[in-house]
XYZ file of C-alpha atoms in Angstrom:
307
model
C -33.940 -92.187 -149.938
C -30.132 -91.602 -149.364
C -28.855 -90.671 -146.082
C -25.667 -89.583 -144.878
C -24.420 -89.744 -141.312
C -21.899 -88.558 -140.228
C -20.152 -89.695 -136.808
C -17.614 -87.555 -134.908
C -15.537 -88.892 -132.103
C -12.912 -87.987 -130.318
C -10.412 -90.215 -132.492
C -12.334 -90.522 -135.594
C -14.678 -89.754 -137.816
C -16.963 -91.882 -139.612
C -18.868 -91.344 -142.855
C -21.705 -93.888 -143.424
C -23.844 -93.271 -146.935
C -27.263 -95.324 -146.515
C -30.304 -95.758 -148.795
C -32.874 -95.868 -146.022
C -36.476 -96.743 -146.110
C -38.879 -94.950 -145.260
C -41.341 -97.362 -144.291
C -39.777 -100.049 -143.525
C -36.976 -98.564 -141.138
C -34.936 -100.649 -143.788
C -30.711 -99.036 -143.618
C -28.886 -100.309 -146.286
C -25.199 -99.103 -146.392
C -23.852 -97.872 -149.860
C -20.489 -96.473 -148.871
C -18.526 -96.148 -145.642
C -15.336 -93.907 -144.764
C -13.368 -93.542 -141.600
C -10.971 -90.825 -140.859
C -8.664 -90.241 -137.302
C -7.909 -86.707 -137.222
C -8.360 -87.368 -133.226
C -9.947 -84.243 -132.308
C -9.580 -84.704 -128.587
C -5.940 -84.574 -128.499
C -5.009 -83.429 -125.604
C -8.066 -81.824 -125.113
C -8.969 -80.839 -121.401
C -12.992 -80.564 -120.289
C -13.959 -76.831 -120.779
C -11.024 -75.967 -122.816
C -11.192 -74.915 -125.993
C -10.487 -76.810 -128.585
C -7.217 -76.327 -130.406
C -6.970 -74.785 -133.834
C -5.077 -77.728 -135.389
C -7.309 -79.928 -134.007
C -10.285 -78.301 -135.460
C -8.505 -77.928 -138.500
C -8.143 -81.658 -139.055
C -11.994 -81.764 -138.319
C -12.677 -79.975 -141.063
C -10.608 -81.658 -143.798
C -12.146 -84.713 -142.829
C -15.100 -82.987 -143.172
C -14.553 -80.943 -146.538
C -13.542 -84.861 -148.008
C -16.861 -86.069 -146.774
C -18.421 -83.150 -148.387
C -17.532 -84.068 -151.872
C -18.969 -88.243 -151.607
C -22.332 -86.511 -149.773
C -22.626 -84.432 -153.296
C -21.812 -87.338 -155.463
C -23.977 -89.795 -154.112
C -26.749 -86.749 -153.730
C -27.581 -87.039 -150.159
C -30.933 -85.710 -149.297
C -30.421 -85.609 -145.955
C -27.115 -85.114 -143.695
C -27.360 -86.025 -139.830
C -24.122 -85.040 -138.400
C -23.052 -86.433 -134.609
C -20.685 -85.343 -132.205
C -19.486 -86.978 -129.217
C -17.233 -86.288 -126.052
C -14.403 -84.170 -127.352
C -17.138 -81.415 -129.447
C -19.248 -82.087 -125.984
C -16.508 -80.979 -123.667
C -14.986 -78.219 -125.989
C -15.394 -74.980 -124.736
C -15.375 -73.489 -128.067
C -17.840 -75.993 -129.131
C -20.753 -72.976 -130.071
C -17.812 -71.526 -132.800
C -18.042 -75.281 -134.300
C -21.208 -75.438 -134.627
C -21.301 -71.933 -136.564
C -18.271 -72.635 -138.870
C -20.054 -76.280 -139.798
C -23.108 -74.509 -140.674
C -21.219 -71.735 -142.625
C -18.754 -73.693 -144.462
C -20.951 -77.220 -145.316
C -24.501 -75.956 -144.423
C -24.572 -78.802 -141.715
C -26.502 -78.809 -138.646
C -24.080 -80.431 -135.805
C -26.198 -82.180 -133.198
C -23.624 -82.582 -130.302
C -25.168 -85.540 -127.834
C -24.917 -86.290 -124.498
C -22.964 -89.043 -122.465
C -26.686 -90.585 -122.534
C -27.983 -89.987 -125.869
C -24.516 -91.419 -127.517
C -25.543 -94.638 -125.264
C -28.891 -94.504 -126.422
C -27.292 -94.225 -130.283
C -25.214 -96.824 -129.877
C -27.022 -99.403 -128.784
C -29.929 -99.053 -131.142
C -26.899 -98.825 -133.726
C -25.948 -102.184 -132.416
C -28.209 -104.496 -132.458
C -30.212 -103.044 -135.815
C -30.410 -106.198 -137.596
C -30.707 -108.367 -134.433
C -33.249 -110.468 -132.980
C -35.060 -107.872 -130.901
C -36.360 -110.324 -127.826
C -32.534 -110.585 -126.908
C -31.239 -109.092 -123.769
C -28.739 -107.174 -125.467
C -25.454 -105.660 -123.451
C -23.496 -103.289 -126.036
C -19.955 -101.800 -125.003
C -18.956 -99.075 -126.691
C -15.158 -97.995 -126.329
C -14.758 -94.053 -127.922
C -11.631 -92.023 -127.906
C -12.712 -89.781 -124.920
C -15.525 -91.869 -123.246
C -16.818 -95.950 -122.950
C -20.396 -96.245 -122.941
C -22.179 -99.508 -121.821
C -25.569 -100.380 -122.695
C -27.876 -103.250 -121.386
C -31.348 -103.879 -122.776
C -34.298 -106.165 -124.000
C -34.823 -105.623 -127.536
C -36.174 -102.351 -128.251
C -35.713 -101.831 -124.561
C -32.713 -99.913 -122.595
C -32.467 -101.300 -119.269
C -29.707 -99.518 -118.193
C -26.836 -97.062 -119.617
C -23.957 -95.365 -118.204
C -21.041 -93.352 -120.387
C -17.773 -93.400 -118.485
C -15.474 -90.418 -118.827
C -12.693 -92.797 -120.189
C -11.782 -93.959 -123.741
C -8.431 -95.296 -125.424
C -7.015 -91.148 -125.952
C -7.550 -89.840 -122.614
C -6.778 -93.714 -121.121
C -3.702 -93.535 -123.305
C -2.705 -89.723 -122.331
C -3.844 -89.658 -118.471
C -2.149 -93.843 -117.591
C -0.635 -95.560 -120.439
C 2.335 -92.479 -121.085
C 5.375 -93.868 -121.719
C 6.029 -95.927 -124.822
C 5.374 -98.735 -124.285
C 4.215 -98.610 -120.739
C 5.327 -99.585 -117.670
C 3.803 -102.331 -115.816
C 3.066 -99.758 -113.089
C 1.603 -97.690 -115.338
C -0.755 -100.460 -116.705
C -1.765 -101.565 -113.200
C -2.598 -98.235 -112.431
C -5.091 -97.569 -115.444
C -6.645 -101.451 -114.555
C -7.343 -100.479 -111.277
C -8.871 -97.243 -112.002
C -10.913 -99.351 -114.572
C -12.044 -101.441 -112.155
C -13.015 -98.761 -109.376
C -15.108 -97.035 -112.273
C -16.636 -100.343 -113.649
C -17.355 -101.980 -110.354
C -21.198 -100.646 -109.923
C -21.786 -102.652 -113.374
C -22.163 -105.878 -111.638
C -25.487 -105.119 -109.604
C -26.763 -103.511 -112.583
C -26.078 -105.883 -115.857
C -27.073 -109.680 -115.183
C -28.363 -112.408 -117.759
C -27.050 -111.464 -120.671
C -27.457 -113.277 -123.583
C -25.680 -111.483 -126.787
C -22.664 -109.212 -125.637
C -21.545 -106.853 -128.425
C -18.218 -104.824 -128.565
C -18.622 -101.546 -131.375
C -16.154 -99.185 -132.451
C -12.564 -99.172 -133.182
C -11.338 -101.621 -130.359
C -12.816 -104.591 -131.306
C -13.152 -104.086 -134.672
C -9.320 -103.270 -135.304
C -8.356 -106.559 -133.185
C -11.292 -108.829 -135.285
C -9.084 -107.866 -138.146
C -5.449 -108.855 -136.526
C -7.536 -112.061 -135.690
C -8.069 -112.625 -138.788
C -5.373 -111.779 -140.298
C -6.922 -109.139 -142.325
C -4.498 -106.658 -144.836
C -7.327 -104.471 -145.088
C -10.498 -103.840 -143.425
C -13.320 -105.731 -144.146
C -16.840 -105.002 -143.019
C -18.417 -107.830 -144.272
C -15.655 -110.143 -142.345
C -15.516 -108.309 -138.951
C -19.170 -107.946 -138.806
C -20.634 -110.145 -136.310
C -16.723 -111.978 -135.569
C -16.346 -112.557 -132.251
C -13.681 -112.042 -129.560
C -12.778 -113.997 -126.394
C -11.331 -113.077 -123.588
C -8.751 -115.476 -123.863
C -7.726 -113.729 -127.065
C -8.214 -110.730 -125.416
C -5.391 -111.417 -122.920
C -3.211 -112.570 -125.640
C -3.441 -109.179 -127.476
C -2.703 -107.216 -123.897
C 0.580 -109.298 -123.398
C 1.356 -108.415 -126.864
C 0.871 -104.972 -127.355
C 1.700 -103.712 -123.659
C 5.526 -105.092 -124.739
C 5.846 -102.906 -127.745
C 6.237 -99.293 -128.667
C 3.345 -98.009 -131.456
C 5.906 -98.010 -134.260
C 6.344 -101.478 -133.395
C 2.779 -102.326 -133.328
C 2.174 -99.862 -137.089
C 5.215 -101.897 -138.486
C 3.575 -105.720 -137.610
C 0.286 -104.509 -137.986
C 0.589 -101.299 -141.043
C -2.672 -101.637 -142.987
C -5.315 -102.371 -139.994
C -3.919 -100.209 -137.438
C -2.968 -96.787 -139.025
C -3.791 -93.706 -135.796
C -5.119 -96.466 -133.709
C -1.233 -97.746 -132.919
C -0.907 -95.913 -129.588
C -3.996 -96.130 -128.450
C -4.838 -99.660 -129.416
C -3.758 -101.276 -125.848
C -5.533 -98.904 -123.789
C -9.024 -99.882 -125.918
C -7.905 -103.717 -125.030
C -7.355 -103.081 -121.563
C -10.725 -101.442 -121.423
C -12.663 -104.319 -122.608
C -10.509 -107.145 -121.155
C -11.612 -105.283 -117.467
C -15.323 -105.032 -118.623
C -15.071 -109.066 -120.060
C -13.464 -109.575 -116.813
C -15.904 -107.920 -114.092
C -18.800 -109.097 -116.186
C -17.933 -112.440 -116.104
C -17.796 -112.138 -120.231
C -15.758 -115.182 -122.239
C -16.786 -114.065 -125.758
C -18.118 -110.558 -127.338
C -19.429 -110.379 -130.730
C -18.063 -107.296 -133.231
C -20.323 -105.200 -134.475
C -19.397 -102.714 -137.217
C -22.513 -100.543 -136.253
C -22.804 -97.837 -133.938
C -23.889 -94.091 -133.640
C -23.337 -93.961 -137.806
C -26.630 -96.293 -137.618
C -28.441 -95.051 -134.166
C -28.522 -91.693 -135.473
C -30.480 -92.449 -138.367
C -33.082 -95.139 -136.409
C -33.544 -91.841 -134.114
C -33.994 -89.553 -137.178
C -36.777 -92.351 -138.695
C -38.681 -92.164 -135.274
C -38.756 -88.637 -134.688
C -40.555 -88.398 -138.553
C -43.406 -90.489 -137.141
């Protein structure tokens, strides 16, 4: 069965078209698309999402709907995360998406987002291991700790690459004081993880920050999922990335890595700092990078609902 799964994030909107075996649960990717409309730009909690942001979202959905028709998808799963969670006009957006495209948008809670991220990230892995999944989004960061298919601990933190940049790293490049204040805030909010997360077999990082850093590490000219999936990032490499990115303007970052960072050049530093601070706190020396996440988790969740 051909299934489309769309993840509407604060910074990116991702489309996965996959062949799904309803009996075995196997998910085989056929097509992956990424757009960076940043629908959470300037969005504050309980305020309406600005019309221009909504317009950019609908432009992406129009493009994706053509692909969905082309591949004759029999099921479309549309998942919204933090930006849609906090927007006061989310119900209007849900109705308009239904009217224009016929899709049902499901806005997941932070807890559900953590679950989707975890099961997406570990899909295809050894299910007896203890995993820590780190999902650094645009408006929130999810930390999920589990053993195989059992989630032991999960928490959604209201800080991501867009919100972190807009709230703390406000100049371009940011000042040392801004970076220090951001790190202090992260250390404060993540501190409680120490008592809840122990004995990690496999730390996994998902979302745009780790996949972009992996592309830079391997000197890729364009995104290559086969190389990025299962690659690794060390704490030392993240330290080097922070030192490099913190002294460059977003324009200089884009010029240095034009095809890899486009659309993320002004938020990549924030994401790198978030990942580095989590690794520091939990004494993690190396993380695996996964290209999977909410899109896959949404399909897995849907398959479970059929049984």
